[in-house]
PDB file of C-alpha atoms in Angstrom:
ATOM      1  CA  MET A   9     -17.537  66.054 -30.248  1.00 48.00           C
ATOM      2  CA  ARG A  10     -16.683  61.844 -30.596  1.00 50.00           C
ATOM      3  CA  LEU A  11     -12.950  61.718 -31.863  1.00 50.00           C
ATOM      4  CA  GLU A  12     -12.825  58.736 -34.479  1.00 52.00           C
ATOM      5  CA  ASP A  13      -9.202  57.008 -35.839  1.00 59.00           C
ATOM      6  CA  ASP A  14      -9.404  59.307 -38.749  1.00 82.00           C
ATOM      7  CA  LEU A  15     -11.614  62.690 -37.185  1.00 86.00           C
ATOM      8  CA  LEU A  16      -9.220  65.879 -35.912  1.00 88.00           C
ATOM      9  CA  TRP A  17     -12.579  68.615 -36.194  1.00 88.00           C
ATOM     10  CA  GLU A  18     -16.186  68.353 -36.147  1.00 87.00           C
ATOM     11  CA  SER A  19     -18.164  71.764 -35.790  1.00 84.00           C
ATOM     12  CA  ASN A  20     -22.252  71.090 -34.466  1.00 80.00           C
ATOM     13  CA  ASN A  21     -23.731  72.926 -37.102  1.00 72.00           C
ATOM     14  CA  ARG A  22     -22.182  71.666 -40.310  1.00 67.00           C
ATOM     15  CA  SER A  23     -25.030  73.013 -42.383  1.00 69.00           C
ATOM     16  CA  GLY A  24     -25.257  75.638 -44.921  1.00 63.00           C
ATOM     17  CA  TRP A  25     -26.170  79.216 -45.298  1.00 66.00           C
ATOM     18  CA  GLY A  26     -28.466  78.559 -48.223  1.00 66.00           C
ATOM     19  CA  LEU A  27     -32.065  79.221 -46.550  1.00 71.00           C
ATOM     20  CA  ARG A  28     -30.654  80.829 -43.724  1.00 72.00           C
ATOM     21  CA  TRP A  29     -28.978  83.714 -46.669  1.00 74.00           C
ATOM     22  CA  LEU A  30     -32.427  82.768 -48.332  1.00 78.00           C
ATOM     23  CA  ARG A  31     -35.224  84.223 -45.136  1.00 81.00           C
ATOM     24  CA  HIS A  32     -32.631  87.266 -44.690  1.00 79.00           C
ATOM     25  CA  VAL A  33     -32.894  88.393 -48.387  1.00 80.00           C
ATOM     26  CA  THR A  34     -36.779  87.908 -48.168  1.00 84.00           C
ATOM     27  CA  ALA A  35     -36.391  89.828 -44.836  1.00 83.00           C
ATOM     28  CA  ALA A  36     -34.643  93.193 -46.997  1.00 82.00           C
ATOM     29  CA  ALA A  37     -36.675  92.756 -49.956  1.00 83.00           C
ATOM     30  CA  VAL A  38     -39.847  93.094 -47.601  1.00 83.00           C
ATOM     31  CA  LEU A  39     -38.685  96.099 -45.693  1.00 81.00           C
ATOM     32  CA  ALA A  40     -37.535  97.483 -49.071  1.00 82.00           C
ATOM     33  CA  GLY A  41     -40.838  97.147 -50.791  1.00 83.00           C
ATOM     34  CA  PHE A  42     -42.841  98.305 -47.489  1.00 82.00           C
ATOM     35  CA  GLY A  43     -40.768 101.512 -47.780  1.00 82.00           C
ATOM     36  CA  GLY A  44     -41.605 101.428 -51.982  1.00 81.00           C
ATOM     37  CA  LEU A  45     -45.019 101.263 -50.562  1.00 81.00           C
ATOM     38  CA  LEU A  46     -44.693 103.980 -48.300  1.00 80.00           C
ATOM     39  CA  TRP A  47     -42.989 105.806 -50.727  1.00 79.00           C
ATOM     40  CA  LEU A  48     -46.134 106.038 -53.152  1.00 82.00           C
ATOM     41  CA  GLY A  49     -48.239 106.933 -50.215  1.00 82.00           C
ATOM     42  CA  GLY A  50     -46.501 110.230 -49.479  1.00 81.00           C
ATOM     43  CA  GLU A  51     -44.173 109.729 -46.657  1.00 80.00           C
ATOM     44  CA  ARG A  52     -40.790 109.916 -48.032  1.00 80.00           C
ATOM     45  CA  PHE A  53     -39.209 110.375 -44.571  1.00 81.00           C
ATOM     46  CA  ILE A  54     -40.629 106.069 -43.653  1.00 80.00           C
ATOM     47  CA  CYS A  55     -39.574 105.246 -46.676  1.00 79.00           C
ATOM     48  CA  VAL A  56     -36.061 106.772 -46.687  1.00 83.00           C
ATOM     49  CA  ALA A  57     -35.410 105.160 -42.989  1.00 82.00           C
ATOM     50  CA  ALA A  58     -37.195 101.882 -44.479  1.00 80.00           C
ATOM     51  CA  PHE A  59     -34.628 101.871 -47.074  1.00 81.00           C
ATOM     52  CA  CYS A  60     -31.583 103.001 -45.243  1.00 83.00           C
ATOM     53  CA  GLY A  61     -32.855  99.985 -42.606  1.00 81.00           C
ATOM     54  CA  ALA A  62     -33.182  97.640 -45.371  1.00 83.00           C
ATOM     55  CA  ALA A  63     -29.920  98.659 -46.696  1.00 83.00           C
ATOM     56  CA  VAL A  64     -27.726  98.203 -43.500  1.00 84.00           C
ATOM     57  CA  TYR A  65     -29.619  94.959 -42.805  1.00 84.00           C
ATOM     58  CA  ALA A  66     -28.615  93.592 -46.517  1.00 83.00           C
ATOM     59  CA  ILE A  67     -24.984  94.716 -45.685  1.00 85.00           C
ATOM     60  CA  TRP A  68     -24.770  92.576 -42.462  1.00 84.00           C
ATOM     61  CA  VAL A  69     -26.046  89.959 -43.515  1.00 83.00           C
ATOM     62  CA  THR A  70     -23.980  90.021 -46.296  1.00 82.00           C
ATOM     63  CA  VAL A  71     -20.856  90.544 -44.402  1.00 84.00           C
ATOM     64  CA  HIS A  72     -21.819  88.024 -42.382  1.00 80.00           C
ATOM     65  CA  TRP A  73     -22.044  84.989 -44.749  1.00 80.00           C
ATOM     66  CA  LEU A  74     -18.950  86.334 -45.988  1.00 81.00           C
ATOM     67  CA  ARG A  75     -17.382  85.748 -42.896  1.00 80.00           C
ATOM     68  CA  ASP A  76     -18.707  82.446 -42.398  1.00 79.00           C
ATOM     69  CA  ARG A  77     -18.718  80.407 -45.720  1.00 77.00           C
ATOM     70  CA  ARG A  78     -14.204  80.661 -45.059  1.00 80.00           C
ATOM     71  CA  ARG A  79     -14.663  78.798 -42.046  1.00 86.00           C
ATOM     72  CA  PHE A  80     -14.195  75.024 -41.943  1.00 88.00           C
ATOM     73  CA  VAL A  81     -16.813  72.276 -40.726  1.00 87.00           C
ATOM     74  CA  ARG A  82     -14.681  68.915 -40.009  1.00 90.00           C
ATOM     75  CA  VAL A  83     -10.761  67.745 -40.626  1.00 91.00           C
ATOM     76  CA  THR A  84     -10.254  64.371 -40.771  1.00 91.00           C
ATOM     77  CA  VAL A  85      -6.419  62.805 -41.814  1.00 90.00           C
ATOM     78  CA  ALA A  86      -7.193  61.363 -44.941  1.00 86.00           C
ATOM     79  CA  ASN A  87      -4.200  59.413 -48.192  1.00 83.00           C
ATOM     80  CA  GLY A  88      -1.696  61.031 -45.840  1.00 82.00           C
ATOM     81  CA  GLY A  89      -2.973  64.958 -45.194  1.00 88.00           C
ATOM     82  CA  LEU A  90      -5.793  66.529 -44.424  1.00 90.00           C
ATOM     83  CA  ARG A  91      -8.854  66.901 -45.717  1.00 92.00           C
ATOM     84  CA  MET A  92     -11.389  69.681 -44.784  1.00 91.00           C
ATOM     85  CA  GLN A  93     -14.287  70.411 -45.481  1.00 90.00           C
ATOM     86  CA  HIS A  94     -15.850  74.214 -45.454  1.00 88.00           C
ATOM     87  CA  VAL A  95     -19.351  75.444 -44.778  1.00 85.00           C
ATOM     88  CA  SER A  96     -19.615  75.765 -48.612  1.00 79.00           C
ATOM     89  CA  GLY A  97     -19.300  72.277 -49.441  1.00 82.00           C
ATOM     90  CA  ARG A  98     -15.822  72.742 -50.946  1.00 86.00           C
ATOM     91  CA  THR A  99     -13.589  70.066 -49.267  1.00 90.00           C
ATOM     92  CA  THR A 100      -9.573  71.185 -49.340  1.00 90.00           C
ATOM     93  CA  ASP A 101      -6.224  69.022 -49.424  1.00 92.00           C
ATOM     94  CA  HIS A 102      -3.086  69.640 -47.634  1.00 92.00           C
ATOM     95  CA  ASP A 103      -0.545  68.066 -46.272  1.00 91.00           C
ATOM     96  CA  LEU A 104       0.557  67.173 -43.053  1.00 89.00           C
ATOM     97  CA  ARG A 105       4.227  69.076 -43.017  1.00 89.00           C
ATOM     98  CA  MET A 106       2.450  72.241 -44.052  1.00 91.00           C
ATOM     99  CA  VAL A 107       0.634  72.576 -41.000  1.00 92.00           C
ATOM    100  CA  THR A 108       2.594  75.301 -38.612  1.00 92.00           C
ATOM    101  CA  ARG A 109       0.273  76.545 -35.906  1.00 93.00           C
ATOM    102  CA  ALA A 110      -3.191  74.562 -34.129  1.00 91.00           C
ATOM    103  CA  HIS A 111      -4.931  77.129 -31.727  1.00 91.00           C
ATOM    104  CA  ILE A 112      -7.796  75.963 -29.961  1.00 89.00           C
ATOM    105  CA  THR A 113      -9.434  78.739 -27.613  1.00 87.00           C
ATOM    106  CA  HIS A 114     -12.509  76.755 -25.341  1.00 83.00           C
ATOM    107  CA  ARG A 115     -14.656  78.729 -23.819  1.00 79.00           C
ATOM    108  CA  GLY A 116     -16.467  77.548 -20.472  1.00 74.00           C
ATOM    109  CA  HIS A 117     -19.677  77.421 -19.347  1.00 65.00           C
ATOM    110  CA  SER A 118     -20.783  79.691 -16.479  1.00 58.00           C
ATOM    111  CA  TYR A 119     -23.228  76.968 -15.181  1.00 54.00           C
ATOM    112  CA  ASP A 120     -23.775  73.601 -13.800  1.00 53.00           C
ATOM    113  CA  ASP A 121     -26.298  71.246 -14.549  1.00 52.00           C
ATOM    114  CA  ALA A 122     -26.165  67.861 -13.800  1.00 54.00           C
ATOM    115  CA  ASN A 123     -29.411  66.605 -16.276  1.00 57.00           C
ATOM    116  CA  ASP A 124     -27.965  67.921 -19.224  1.00 55.00           C
ATOM    117  CA  ARG A 125     -24.397  66.606 -20.442  1.00 54.00           C
ATOM    118  CA  GLN A 126     -23.471  69.792 -22.418  1.00 50.00           C
ATOM    119  CA  LYS A 127     -24.077  72.153 -19.324  1.00 53.00           C
ATOM    120  CA  LEU A 128     -21.550  70.280 -16.184  1.00 53.00           C
ATOM    121  CA  ALA A 129     -18.143  71.379 -15.029  1.00 52.00           C
ATOM    122  CA  GLY A 130     -15.694  72.093 -17.344  1.00 58.00           C
ATOM    123  CA  ALA A 131     -18.321  71.991 -20.508  1.00 71.00           C
ATOM    124  CA  GLY A 132     -18.135  74.249 -22.910  1.00 77.00           C
ATOM    125  CA  SER A 133     -17.418  75.341 -26.833  1.00 81.00           C
ATOM    126  CA  ALA A 134     -13.952  75.611 -29.047  1.00 86.00           C
ATOM    127  CA  THR A 135     -12.769  77.366 -31.663  1.00 88.00           C
ATOM    128  CA  LEU A 136      -9.950  75.815 -34.037  1.00 91.00           C
ATOM    129  CA  ARG A 137      -7.780  77.916 -35.645  1.00 92.00           C
ATOM    130  CA  LEU A 138      -5.221  76.645 -38.071  1.00 93.00           C
ATOM    131  CA  GLN A 139      -2.167  77.772 -39.690  1.00 93.00           C
ATOM    132  CA  ILE A 140      -1.424  75.680 -43.182  1.00 92.00           C
ATOM    133  CA  ALA A 141       1.232  76.758 -44.978  1.00 89.00           C
ATOM    134  CA  GLY A 142       1.154  80.703 -44.434  1.00 89.00           C
ATOM    135  CA  ARG A 143      -2.673  80.610 -45.123  1.00 90.00           C
ATOM    136  CA  ARG A 144      -5.582  80.998 -41.519  1.00 92.00           C
ATOM    137  CA  PHE A 145      -8.209  78.859 -41.501  1.00 91.00           C
ATOM    138  CA  THR A 146     -10.980  78.951 -38.684  1.00 90.00           C
ATOM    139  CA  SER A 147     -13.666  76.788 -37.749  1.00 90.00           C
ATOM    140  CA  ARG A 148     -17.088  77.015 -36.775  1.00 86.00           C
ATOM    141  CA  TRP A 149     -17.643  76.050 -33.209  1.00 83.00           C
ATOM    142  CA  ALA A 150     -17.758  72.750 -31.123  1.00 86.00           C
ATOM    143  CA  GLY A 151     -19.004  71.463 -27.988  1.00 82.00           C
ATOM    144  CA  LEU A 152     -16.219  69.521 -25.659  1.00 80.00           C
ATOM    145  CA  ASP A 153     -15.669  69.153 -22.229  1.00 78.00           C
ATOM    146  CA  SER A 154     -11.744  69.380 -20.186  1.00 78.00           C
ATOM    147  CA  ALA A 155     -11.152  66.230 -21.010  1.00 81.00           C
ATOM    148  CA  GLU A 156     -12.103  66.043 -24.803  1.00 84.00           C
ATOM    149  CA  LEU A 157     -10.120  69.244 -24.661  1.00 84.00           C
ATOM    150  CA  ASP A 158      -7.576  67.320 -23.462  1.00 86.00           C
ATOM    151  CA  ARG A 159      -7.510  64.259 -26.200  1.00 87.00           C
ATOM    152  CA  LEU A 160      -7.779  66.822 -28.767  1.00 87.00           C
ATOM    153  CA  GLN A 161      -4.506  68.620 -28.422  1.00 89.00           C
ATOM    154  CA  GLU A 162      -3.075  65.177 -27.502  1.00 90.00           C
ATOM    155  CA  THR A 163      -4.259  63.857 -31.243  1.00 89.00           C
ATOM    156  CA  TRP A 164      -3.343  67.200 -33.040  1.00 89.00           C
ATOM    157  CA  ARG A 165       0.195  66.740 -31.171  1.00 90.00           C
ATOM    158  CA  ALA A 166       0.521  63.241 -32.968  1.00 90.00           C
ATOM    159  CA  THR A 167      -0.712  64.272 -36.085  1.00 90.00           C
ATOM    160  CA  CYS A 168       1.563  67.520 -36.873  1.00 88.00           C
ATOM    161  CA  PRO A 169       4.148  66.702 -34.419  1.00 88.00           C
ATOM    162  CA  GLU A 170       6.354  69.703 -36.346  1.00 89.00           C
ATOM    163  CA  ALA A 171       3.274  72.050 -35.561  1.00 89.00           C
ATOM    164  CA  ALA A 172       2.880  74.655 -32.466  1.00 90.00           C
ATOM    165  CA  ILE A 173      -0.128  73.396 -30.686  1.00 89.00           C
ATOM    166  CA  ASP A 174      -1.532  75.335 -27.992  1.00 85.00           C
ATOM    167  CA  SER A 175      -4.717  76.586 -26.392  1.00 81.00           C
ATOM    168  CA  THR A 176      -6.787  79.057 -24.684  1.00 81.00           C
ATOM    169  CA  CYS A 177      -9.741  78.579 -21.859  1.00 77.00           C
ATOM    170  CA  ILE A 178     -11.715  80.955 -21.385  1.00 75.00           C
ATOM    171  CA  PRO A 179     -14.143  80.401 -18.259  1.00 70.00           C
ATOM    172  CA  GLY A 180     -17.599  82.331 -18.665  1.00 62.00           C
ATOM    173  CA  GLN A 181     -20.459  83.388 -20.364  1.00 55.00           C
ATOM    174  CA  PHE A 182     -19.221  83.050 -23.692  1.00 47.00           C
ATOM    175  CA  ALA A 183     -20.282  79.236 -24.665  1.00 44.00           C
ATOM    176  CA  GLY A 184     -21.587  78.737 -28.114  1.00 48.00           C
ATOM    177  CA  TYR A 185     -20.064  81.768 -30.106  1.00 48.00           C
ATOM    178  CA  SER A 186     -17.942  81.687 -33.021  1.00 46.00           C
ATOM    179  CA  TYR A 187     -15.646  84.795 -32.635  1.00 43.00           C
TER     180      TYR A 187
END
């Protein structure tokens, strides 16, 4: 993540869920249609299994989509406040004085590769959790190394001096996931 003057956070993946959502809905519909064909063919047990599989798959995708669409992907300082861009495309403005907590969870990679900058020692992924006026916000992950993590914390401390800024470093195999 490259920090600019007004940029406080930018996730690696900033795209919405539109095409992925359409693919998942199509897959569930195909599975349910296959179950319908089996129903017409007299295979009742396999048909019910296909319908149940389609329903569980559709529920899982919907829950994941609802959880992900609330995340933010970019935070900048604009007009004396925070401007947050969410996955859904919505942009919200918040007062800097209302930020009470910023927590960064950094997950280090468990491997070193001198040829790949993202896999060097100290590299990993990070998730930012903000608490603004009692509301909690979670970001998508961003690739950070240890030096960028330190700069990010200092930038947040300078921008929101009254907020509690802390971080947790988790070594190991969790890089790239956003919990």
